[in-house]
Structure formats: C-alpha cells, structure tokens
Short mmCIF file of C-alpha atoms and ligand atoms in Angstrom, two decimals:
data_model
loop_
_atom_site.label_atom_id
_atom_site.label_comp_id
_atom_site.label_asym_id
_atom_site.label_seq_id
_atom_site.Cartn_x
_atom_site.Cartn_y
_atom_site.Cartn_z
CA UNK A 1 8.48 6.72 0.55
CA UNK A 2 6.93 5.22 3.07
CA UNK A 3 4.41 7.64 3.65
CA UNK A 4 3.62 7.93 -0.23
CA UNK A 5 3.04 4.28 0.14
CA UNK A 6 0.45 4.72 3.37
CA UNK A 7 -1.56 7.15 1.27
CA UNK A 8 -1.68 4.96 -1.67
CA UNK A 9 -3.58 2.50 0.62
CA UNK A 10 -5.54 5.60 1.53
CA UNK A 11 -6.84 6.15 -1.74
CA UNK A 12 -7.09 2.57 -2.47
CA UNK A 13 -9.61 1.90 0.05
CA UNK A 14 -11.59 5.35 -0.77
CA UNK A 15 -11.96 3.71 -4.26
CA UNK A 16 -13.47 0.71 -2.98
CA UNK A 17 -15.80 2.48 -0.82
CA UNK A 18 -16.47 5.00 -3.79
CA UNK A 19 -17.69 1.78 -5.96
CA UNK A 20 -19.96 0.44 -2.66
CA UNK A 21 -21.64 3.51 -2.26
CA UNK A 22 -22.39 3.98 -5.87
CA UNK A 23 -23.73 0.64 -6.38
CA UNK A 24 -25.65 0.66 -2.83
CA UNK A 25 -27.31 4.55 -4.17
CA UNK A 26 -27.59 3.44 -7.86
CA UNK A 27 -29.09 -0.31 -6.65
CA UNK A 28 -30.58 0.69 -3.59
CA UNK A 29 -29.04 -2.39 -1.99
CA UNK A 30 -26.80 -1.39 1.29
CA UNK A 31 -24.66 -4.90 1.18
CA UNK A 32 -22.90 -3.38 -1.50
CA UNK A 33 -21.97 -0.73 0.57
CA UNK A 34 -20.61 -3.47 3.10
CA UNK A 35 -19.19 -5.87 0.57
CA UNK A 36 -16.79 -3.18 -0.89
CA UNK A 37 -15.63 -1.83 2.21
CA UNK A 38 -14.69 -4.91 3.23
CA UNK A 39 -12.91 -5.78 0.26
CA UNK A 40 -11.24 -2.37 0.26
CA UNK A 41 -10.15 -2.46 3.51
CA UNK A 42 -8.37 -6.21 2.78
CA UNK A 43 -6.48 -4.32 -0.01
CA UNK A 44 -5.33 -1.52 2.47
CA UNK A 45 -4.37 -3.80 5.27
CA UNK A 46 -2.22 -5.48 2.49
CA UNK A 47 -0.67 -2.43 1.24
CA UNK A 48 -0.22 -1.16 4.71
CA UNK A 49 1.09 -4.16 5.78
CA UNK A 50 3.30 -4.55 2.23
CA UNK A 51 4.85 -0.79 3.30
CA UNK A 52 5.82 -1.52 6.89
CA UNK A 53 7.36 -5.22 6.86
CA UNK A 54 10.86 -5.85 5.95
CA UNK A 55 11.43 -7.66 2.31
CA UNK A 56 11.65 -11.12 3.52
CA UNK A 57 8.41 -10.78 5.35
CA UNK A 58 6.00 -8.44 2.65
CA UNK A 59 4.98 -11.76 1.32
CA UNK A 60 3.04 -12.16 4.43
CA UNK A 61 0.95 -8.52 3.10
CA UNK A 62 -0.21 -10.21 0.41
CA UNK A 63 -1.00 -13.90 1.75
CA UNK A 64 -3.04 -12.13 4.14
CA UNK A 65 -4.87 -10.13 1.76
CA UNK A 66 -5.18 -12.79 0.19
CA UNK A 67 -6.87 -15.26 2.67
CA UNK A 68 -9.36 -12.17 3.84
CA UNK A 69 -10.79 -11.45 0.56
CA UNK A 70 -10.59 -15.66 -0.46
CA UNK A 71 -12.20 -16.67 2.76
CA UNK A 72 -15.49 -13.57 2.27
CA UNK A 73 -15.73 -14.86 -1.67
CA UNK A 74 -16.07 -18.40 -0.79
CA UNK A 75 -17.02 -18.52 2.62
CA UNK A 76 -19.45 -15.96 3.17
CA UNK A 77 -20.71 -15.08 -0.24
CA UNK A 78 -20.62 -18.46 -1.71
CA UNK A 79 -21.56 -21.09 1.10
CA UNK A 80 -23.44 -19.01 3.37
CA UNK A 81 -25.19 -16.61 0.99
CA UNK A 82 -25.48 -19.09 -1.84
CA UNK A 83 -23.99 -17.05 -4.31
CA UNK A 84 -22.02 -18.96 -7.20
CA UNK A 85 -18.86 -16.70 -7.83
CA UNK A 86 -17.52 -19.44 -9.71
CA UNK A 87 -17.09 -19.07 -13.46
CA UNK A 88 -19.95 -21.40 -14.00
CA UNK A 89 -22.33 -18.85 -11.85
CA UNK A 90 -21.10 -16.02 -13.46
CA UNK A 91 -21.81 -17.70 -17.54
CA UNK A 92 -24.84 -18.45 -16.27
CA UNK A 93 -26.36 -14.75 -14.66
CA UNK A 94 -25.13 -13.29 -17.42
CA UNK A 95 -27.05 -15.41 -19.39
CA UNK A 96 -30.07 -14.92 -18.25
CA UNK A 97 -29.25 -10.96 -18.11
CA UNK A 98 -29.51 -10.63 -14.37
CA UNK A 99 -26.70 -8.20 -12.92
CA UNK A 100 -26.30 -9.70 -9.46
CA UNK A 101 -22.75 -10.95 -7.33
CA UNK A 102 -21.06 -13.26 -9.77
CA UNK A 103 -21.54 -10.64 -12.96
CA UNK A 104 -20.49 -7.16 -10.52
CA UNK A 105 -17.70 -9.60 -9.18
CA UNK A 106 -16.19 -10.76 -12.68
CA UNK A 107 -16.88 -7.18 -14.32
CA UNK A 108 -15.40 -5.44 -12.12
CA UNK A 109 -12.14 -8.08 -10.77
CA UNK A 110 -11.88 -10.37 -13.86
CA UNK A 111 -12.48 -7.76 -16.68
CA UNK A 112 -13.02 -4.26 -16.61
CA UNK A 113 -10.22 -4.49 -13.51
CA UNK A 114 -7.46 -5.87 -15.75
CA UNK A 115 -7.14 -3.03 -17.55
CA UNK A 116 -5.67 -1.12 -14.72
CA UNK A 117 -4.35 -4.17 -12.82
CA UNK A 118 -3.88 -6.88 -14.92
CA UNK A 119 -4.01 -10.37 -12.86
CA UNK A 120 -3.81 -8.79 -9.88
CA UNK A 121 -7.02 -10.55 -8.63
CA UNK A 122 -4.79 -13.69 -8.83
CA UNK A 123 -2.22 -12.61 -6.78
CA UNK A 124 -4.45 -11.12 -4.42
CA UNK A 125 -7.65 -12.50 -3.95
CA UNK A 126 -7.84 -16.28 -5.18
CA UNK A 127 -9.49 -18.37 -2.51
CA UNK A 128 -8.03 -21.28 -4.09
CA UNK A 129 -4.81 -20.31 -4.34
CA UNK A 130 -5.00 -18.74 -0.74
CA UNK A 131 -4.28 -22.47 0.11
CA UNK A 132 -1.99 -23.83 -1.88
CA UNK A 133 0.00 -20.72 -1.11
CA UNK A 134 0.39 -21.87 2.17
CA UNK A 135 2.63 -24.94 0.69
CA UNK A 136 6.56 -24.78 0.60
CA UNK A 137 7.39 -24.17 -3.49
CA UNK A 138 6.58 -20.62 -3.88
CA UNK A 139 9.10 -20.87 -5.99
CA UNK A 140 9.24 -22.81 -8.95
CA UNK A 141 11.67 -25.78 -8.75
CA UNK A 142 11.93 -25.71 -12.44
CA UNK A 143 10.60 -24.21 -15.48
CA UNK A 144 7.13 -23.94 -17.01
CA UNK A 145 5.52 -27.38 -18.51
CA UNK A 146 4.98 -26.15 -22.50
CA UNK A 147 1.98 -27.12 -23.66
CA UNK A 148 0.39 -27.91 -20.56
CA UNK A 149 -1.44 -24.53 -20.65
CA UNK A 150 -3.94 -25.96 -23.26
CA UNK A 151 -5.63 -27.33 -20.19
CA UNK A 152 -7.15 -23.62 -19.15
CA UNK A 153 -8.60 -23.07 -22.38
CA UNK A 154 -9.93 -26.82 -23.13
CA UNK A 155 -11.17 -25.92 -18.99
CA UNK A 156 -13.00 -22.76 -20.06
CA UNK A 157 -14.79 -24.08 -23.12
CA UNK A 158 -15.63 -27.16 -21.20
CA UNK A 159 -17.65 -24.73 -18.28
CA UNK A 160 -19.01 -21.95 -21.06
CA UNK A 161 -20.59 -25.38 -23.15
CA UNK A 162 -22.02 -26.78 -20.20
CA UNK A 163 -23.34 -24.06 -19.00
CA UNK A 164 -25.04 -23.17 -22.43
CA UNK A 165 -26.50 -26.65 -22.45
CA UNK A 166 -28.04 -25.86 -18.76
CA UNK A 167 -29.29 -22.40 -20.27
CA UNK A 168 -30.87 -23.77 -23.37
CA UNK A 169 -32.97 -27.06 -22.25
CA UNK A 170 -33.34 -26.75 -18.20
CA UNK A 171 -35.66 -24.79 -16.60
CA UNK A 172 -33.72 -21.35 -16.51
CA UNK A 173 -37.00 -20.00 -15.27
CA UNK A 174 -37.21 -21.61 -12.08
CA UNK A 175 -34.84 -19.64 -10.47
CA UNK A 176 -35.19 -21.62 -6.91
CA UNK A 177 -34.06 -24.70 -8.57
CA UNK A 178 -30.92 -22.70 -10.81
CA UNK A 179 -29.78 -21.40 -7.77
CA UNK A 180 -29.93 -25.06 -5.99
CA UNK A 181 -27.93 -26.25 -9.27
CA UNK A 182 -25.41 -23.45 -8.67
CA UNK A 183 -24.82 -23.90 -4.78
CA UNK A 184 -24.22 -27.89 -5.45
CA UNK A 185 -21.53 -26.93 -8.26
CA UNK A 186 -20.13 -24.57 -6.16
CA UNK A 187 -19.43 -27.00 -3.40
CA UNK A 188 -18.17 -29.87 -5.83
CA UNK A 189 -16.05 -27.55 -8.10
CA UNK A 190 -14.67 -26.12 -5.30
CA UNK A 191 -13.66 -29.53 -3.69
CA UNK A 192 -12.61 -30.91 -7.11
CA UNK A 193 -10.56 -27.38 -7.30
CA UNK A 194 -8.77 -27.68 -4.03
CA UNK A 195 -8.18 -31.58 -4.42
CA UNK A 196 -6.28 -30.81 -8.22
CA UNK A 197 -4.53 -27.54 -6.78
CA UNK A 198 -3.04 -29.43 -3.86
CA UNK A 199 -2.12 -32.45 -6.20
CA UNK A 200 -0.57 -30.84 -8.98
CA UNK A 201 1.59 -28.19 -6.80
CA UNK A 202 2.50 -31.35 -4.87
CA UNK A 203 3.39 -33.46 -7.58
CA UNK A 204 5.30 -30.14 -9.80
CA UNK A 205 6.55 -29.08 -6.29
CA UNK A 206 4.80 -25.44 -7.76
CA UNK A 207 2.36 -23.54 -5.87
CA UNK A 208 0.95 -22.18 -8.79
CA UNK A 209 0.33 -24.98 -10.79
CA UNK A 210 -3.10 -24.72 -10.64
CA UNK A 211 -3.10 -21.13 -12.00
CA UNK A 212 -0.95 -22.27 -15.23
CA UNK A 213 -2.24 -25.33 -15.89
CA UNK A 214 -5.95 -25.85 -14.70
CA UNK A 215 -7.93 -22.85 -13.64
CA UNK A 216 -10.42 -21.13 -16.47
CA UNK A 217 -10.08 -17.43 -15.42
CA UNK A 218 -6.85 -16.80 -16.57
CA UNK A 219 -8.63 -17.42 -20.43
CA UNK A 220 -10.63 -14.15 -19.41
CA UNK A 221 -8.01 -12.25 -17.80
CA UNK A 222 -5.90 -12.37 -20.56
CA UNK A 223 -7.67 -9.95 -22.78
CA UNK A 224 -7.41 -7.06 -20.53
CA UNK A 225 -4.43 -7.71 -19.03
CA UNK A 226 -1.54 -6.66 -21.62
CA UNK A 227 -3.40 -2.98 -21.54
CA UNK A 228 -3.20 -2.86 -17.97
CA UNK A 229 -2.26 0.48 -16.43
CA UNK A 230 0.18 -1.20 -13.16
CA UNK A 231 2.92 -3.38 -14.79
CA UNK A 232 6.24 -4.47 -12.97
CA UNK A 233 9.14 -2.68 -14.39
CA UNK A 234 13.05 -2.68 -13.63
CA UNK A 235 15.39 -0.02 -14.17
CA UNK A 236 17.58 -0.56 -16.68
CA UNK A 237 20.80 0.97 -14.98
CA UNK A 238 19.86 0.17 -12.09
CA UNK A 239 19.83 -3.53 -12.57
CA UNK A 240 22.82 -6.19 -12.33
CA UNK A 241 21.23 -8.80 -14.08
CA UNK A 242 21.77 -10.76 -10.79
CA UNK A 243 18.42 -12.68 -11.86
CA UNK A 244 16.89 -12.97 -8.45
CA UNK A 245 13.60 -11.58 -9.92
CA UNK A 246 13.27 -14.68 -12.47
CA UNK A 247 14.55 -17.27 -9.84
CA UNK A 248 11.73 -16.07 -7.67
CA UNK A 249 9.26 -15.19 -9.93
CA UNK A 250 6.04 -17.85 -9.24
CA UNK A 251 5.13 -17.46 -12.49
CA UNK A 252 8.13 -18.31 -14.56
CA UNK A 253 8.29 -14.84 -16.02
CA UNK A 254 11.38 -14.02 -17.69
CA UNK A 255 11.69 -10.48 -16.77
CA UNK A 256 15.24 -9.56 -17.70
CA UNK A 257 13.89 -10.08 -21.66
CA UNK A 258 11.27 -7.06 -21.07
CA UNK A 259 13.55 -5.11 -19.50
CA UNK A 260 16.11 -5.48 -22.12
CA UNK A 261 13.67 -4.34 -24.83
CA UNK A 262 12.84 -1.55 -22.49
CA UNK A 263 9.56 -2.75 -21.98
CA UNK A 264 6.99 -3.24 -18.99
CA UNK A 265 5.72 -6.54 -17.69
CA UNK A 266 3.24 -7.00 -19.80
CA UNK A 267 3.30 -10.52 -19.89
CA UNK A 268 -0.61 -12.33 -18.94
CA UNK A 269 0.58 -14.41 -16.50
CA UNK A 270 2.38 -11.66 -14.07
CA UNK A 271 -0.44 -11.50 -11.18
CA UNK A 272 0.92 -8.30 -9.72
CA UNK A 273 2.10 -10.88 -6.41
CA UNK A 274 5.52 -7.76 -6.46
CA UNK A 275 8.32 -10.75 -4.97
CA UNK A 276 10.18 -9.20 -8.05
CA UNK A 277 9.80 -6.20 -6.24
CA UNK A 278 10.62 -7.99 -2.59
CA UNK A 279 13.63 -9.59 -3.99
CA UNK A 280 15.65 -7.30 -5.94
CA UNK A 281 18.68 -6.00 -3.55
CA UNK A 282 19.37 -3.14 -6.06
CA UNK A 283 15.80 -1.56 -5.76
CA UNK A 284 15.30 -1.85 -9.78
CA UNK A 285 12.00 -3.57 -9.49
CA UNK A 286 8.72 -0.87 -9.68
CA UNK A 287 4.98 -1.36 -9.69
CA UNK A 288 4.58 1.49 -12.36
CA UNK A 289 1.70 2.93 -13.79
CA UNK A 290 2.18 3.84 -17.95
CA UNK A 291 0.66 3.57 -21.01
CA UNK A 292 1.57 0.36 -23.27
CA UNK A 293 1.08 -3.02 -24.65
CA UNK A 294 2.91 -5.73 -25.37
CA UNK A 295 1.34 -9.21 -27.13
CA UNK A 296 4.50 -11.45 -26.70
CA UNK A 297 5.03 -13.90 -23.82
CA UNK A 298 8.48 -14.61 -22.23
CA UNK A 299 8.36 -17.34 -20.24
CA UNK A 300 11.10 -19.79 -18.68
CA UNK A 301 10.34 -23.13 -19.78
CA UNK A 302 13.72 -24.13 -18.47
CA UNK A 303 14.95 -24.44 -14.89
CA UNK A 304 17.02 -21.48 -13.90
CA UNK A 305 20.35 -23.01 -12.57
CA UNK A 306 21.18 -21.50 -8.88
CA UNK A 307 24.55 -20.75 -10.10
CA UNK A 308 23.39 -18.35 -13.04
S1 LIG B 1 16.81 -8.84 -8.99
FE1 LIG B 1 17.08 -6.67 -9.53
S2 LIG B 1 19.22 -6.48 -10.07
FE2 LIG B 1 18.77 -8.67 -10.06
S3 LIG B 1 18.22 -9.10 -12.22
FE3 LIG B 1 16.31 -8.64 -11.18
S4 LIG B 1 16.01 -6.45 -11.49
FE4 LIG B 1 18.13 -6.88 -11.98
S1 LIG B 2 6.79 -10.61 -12.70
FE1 LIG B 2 6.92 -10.06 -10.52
S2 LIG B 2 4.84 -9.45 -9.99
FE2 LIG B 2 4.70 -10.57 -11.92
S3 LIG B 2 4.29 -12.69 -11.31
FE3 LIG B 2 6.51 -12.49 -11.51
S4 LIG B 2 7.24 -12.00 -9.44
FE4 LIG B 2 5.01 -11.63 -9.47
#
C-alpha cells in the first residue's frame, strides 16, 4: 500500500515536470521548466509525507504542501516577480489575450485541473488559507451559515466588473502602468484578504470561512469540479455510520448522504484536504478515481451534536 502510494507521488511529480518541459520547449521560456518542478515536487513531498505519517499527523502533509506552493504563488511570483495571480490579474491577461502566469496558473489549477481534481487547489495550494489553517477550528464548531455563500458570487461579479471597467476606458496599452495597477492590487487585496480570513474564522471559530463565504474562486471552480475524475468515496459495508468523517469534515460536507445513494463526493465544496480519509477508523474513506457527476449539494447547515 504503502509503496503504491510512494509511486503515485512518483508519477505525480513526472506530470508536473512533463507540463514544465512542454511549456519551457513549446514557449521557449526555461522558468517554466523551474516553476513546475517546483510545484511538482511540493505535491510529492505532500504525498510522500501523507503516506509515511500516522493519521493524526497526515494533516501536517498537506499544511506543508500547502505553505510551499502558497508561499512561491504569493511570495515569489507575486511580490518579487510582480506577477498578479490574483483573480483580478488573471480577468485582466486574459483580456487583453496575453497567455502569461496568471492565465497558465488559472487554466491549468482553477479550470482545466478541476476536472480531474476538483478543488483540490484549495486544499492544497491556497496561500491564504495556508494561514488561517494554522488557527485552532479546523473543524467546524457548527454548521454552515445558509445564505451566506451569496457573498462569493456578489465577490466574483464585483472583481470581473471592475476589471472590465479598467479594460474598457484605462490605458490597457501601457502595459508598464497595467502591471503597476496589478502589483498595488495585489498587495491591498491580499492584505484586505488575510485581514477578512483571520476575522471571519475568528469570529465563526471556522478556518474555512473565508473559502465559503468570501473568496471568488470557488465561483470558477465549481463548473469543473462535479466532473472531476478524484472524488472521496466510502465503502458502503465497510462503514458504521460512526460520522467521524462529517464531524471533521472542514467543509460541512455531509458525506454519509452520498454514500447512501451510492454516490461519490461530488459535492463543489470538497477540496480534496482527505481528513475524511485521516479520520475514518474503519478504512471506508478512498480518494477514487471514476467516472460520474452529481449536481446536488449536501451540506450540514446544522451543528453535528458530539453525541451523534
Ligand atoms: S468515519 Fe468511516 S465509518 Fe465513520 S461514518 Fe465516516 S465513513 Fe463511515
Ligand atoms: S469530504 Fe473529505 S476531502 Fe472533501 S472537504 Fe470534506 S473532509 Fe475534505
């Protein structure tokens, strides 16, 4: 198992370096040799690190996945090379029809890659989430907030309007002065980011309360995600409806309701983050690959009781 689980890193790093060296022949641009090998090998050393640590600890895999890729996106791509990979930056290259970072990064993590992945860029790689993860409610105290949601998508028009106001009657020619716009709303939307993220998981007592109420990408994610090749599954006789999964689940997935209608994950909020998997003392928890889709949601909107 454990070896099957070491090769599957393997083959998940070969991919990533498969994609660099493509795009570094095809581009003739070696840094995207470098940038997906580095990415790549943060995956591995997660899945590595994910096969070798005992349950309790295999969150740690992930966080530190997590923080490598966060820290390059922001850190090196966005402050030091000046690079928007902010939602804003990405609207606004694609506008203009100029394949560069932000449009490879979205294509490839925030679109194309949720068909075989689904969310798991959130779980994985969110550099704003790789600090609020750090906080003490991983999970939920209580159920999700119902309509508070809206906020992502009233978020997501807000960003695609502005942008579209920016494109149409500001000098999307100078490309010196787009790219100073960019840098300056990376480095306030990030702040403004961090500053809600910590508030609202502090205030919900929710890690994640960014990702379900605030944060745009989700809006994007969501089309790709319920065709996704990797979905969580449990095994129906294996399972003793103990609930662990649900009471640890960050995202307030009810998972016993897919597996009684013998169905994947394939809710859009699941981000891949596997504590179902962790958790579950009777092994019935699987990242599985498969063929399906599902379009309803089951989420708990009501706080699991310890005792049930
Ligand atoms: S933790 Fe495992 S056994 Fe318990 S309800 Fe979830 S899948 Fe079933
Ligand atoms: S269903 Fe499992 S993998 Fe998906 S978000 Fe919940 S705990 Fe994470």
């Amino acid at each position: 198992m454990q070896r099957r689980k070491m090769t599957k890193s393997i083959i998940i790093f070969l991919v990533f370096f498969a994609i660099g060296t493509f795009l570094w022949l095809t581009k003739g641009n070696l840094f995207y040799l470098f940038n997906f090998t580095y990415i790549g090998l943060s995956v591995s050393i997660g899945a590595v690190l994910n096969s070798i640590l005992s349950s309790e600890k295999k969150m740690w895999s992930r966080k530190i996945t997590q923080l490598m890729i966060g820290v390059y996106l922001l850190g090196v791509l966005g402050f030091l090379g000046h690079e928007n990979m902010q939602i804003e930056g990405f609207f606004f290259y694609l506008l203009l029809g100029s394949f560069t970072g932000p449009v490879i990064h979205y294509f490839i993590a925030k679109i194309f890659g949720t068909l075989l992945f689904g969310r798991a860029y959130c779980g994985w790689a969110c550099w704003t989430i790789m600090i609020t993860d750090f906080l003490p409610w991983m999970k939920p105290q209580k159920g999700r907030l119902k309509y508070w949601g809206i906020f992502r998508y009233l978020h997501f028009l807000g960003v695609l309007f502005l942008i579209l106001i920016l494109w149409m009657f500001f000098r999307v020619n100078d490309h010196e002065y787009i790219s100073f716009i960019l840098f300056k709303c990376l480095i306030i939307g990030n702040l403004t980011y961090y500053a809600i993220a910590i508030i609202l998981a502090t205030i919900l007592k929710d890690n994640r309360a960014f990702c379900k109420y605030a944060c745009p990408i989700p809006v994007l994610m969501k089309f790709g995600t319920p065709f996704s090749v990797w979905k969580i599954k449990i095994e129906k006789n294996k399972c003793t409806e103990c609930r662990l999964c649900e009471k640890t689940c960050p995202m307030n997935i009810k998972l016993l309701v897919y597996m009684k209608s013998n169905k994947r994950i394939a809710s859009t909020e699941c981000i891949a983050c596997q504590q179902c998997v962790n958790i579950c003392p009777e092994n019935a928890v699987q990242y599985t690959k498969g063929f399906d889709f599902e379009i309803k949601q089951y989420i708990n909107y009501n706080h699991i009781k310890k005792s049930e």
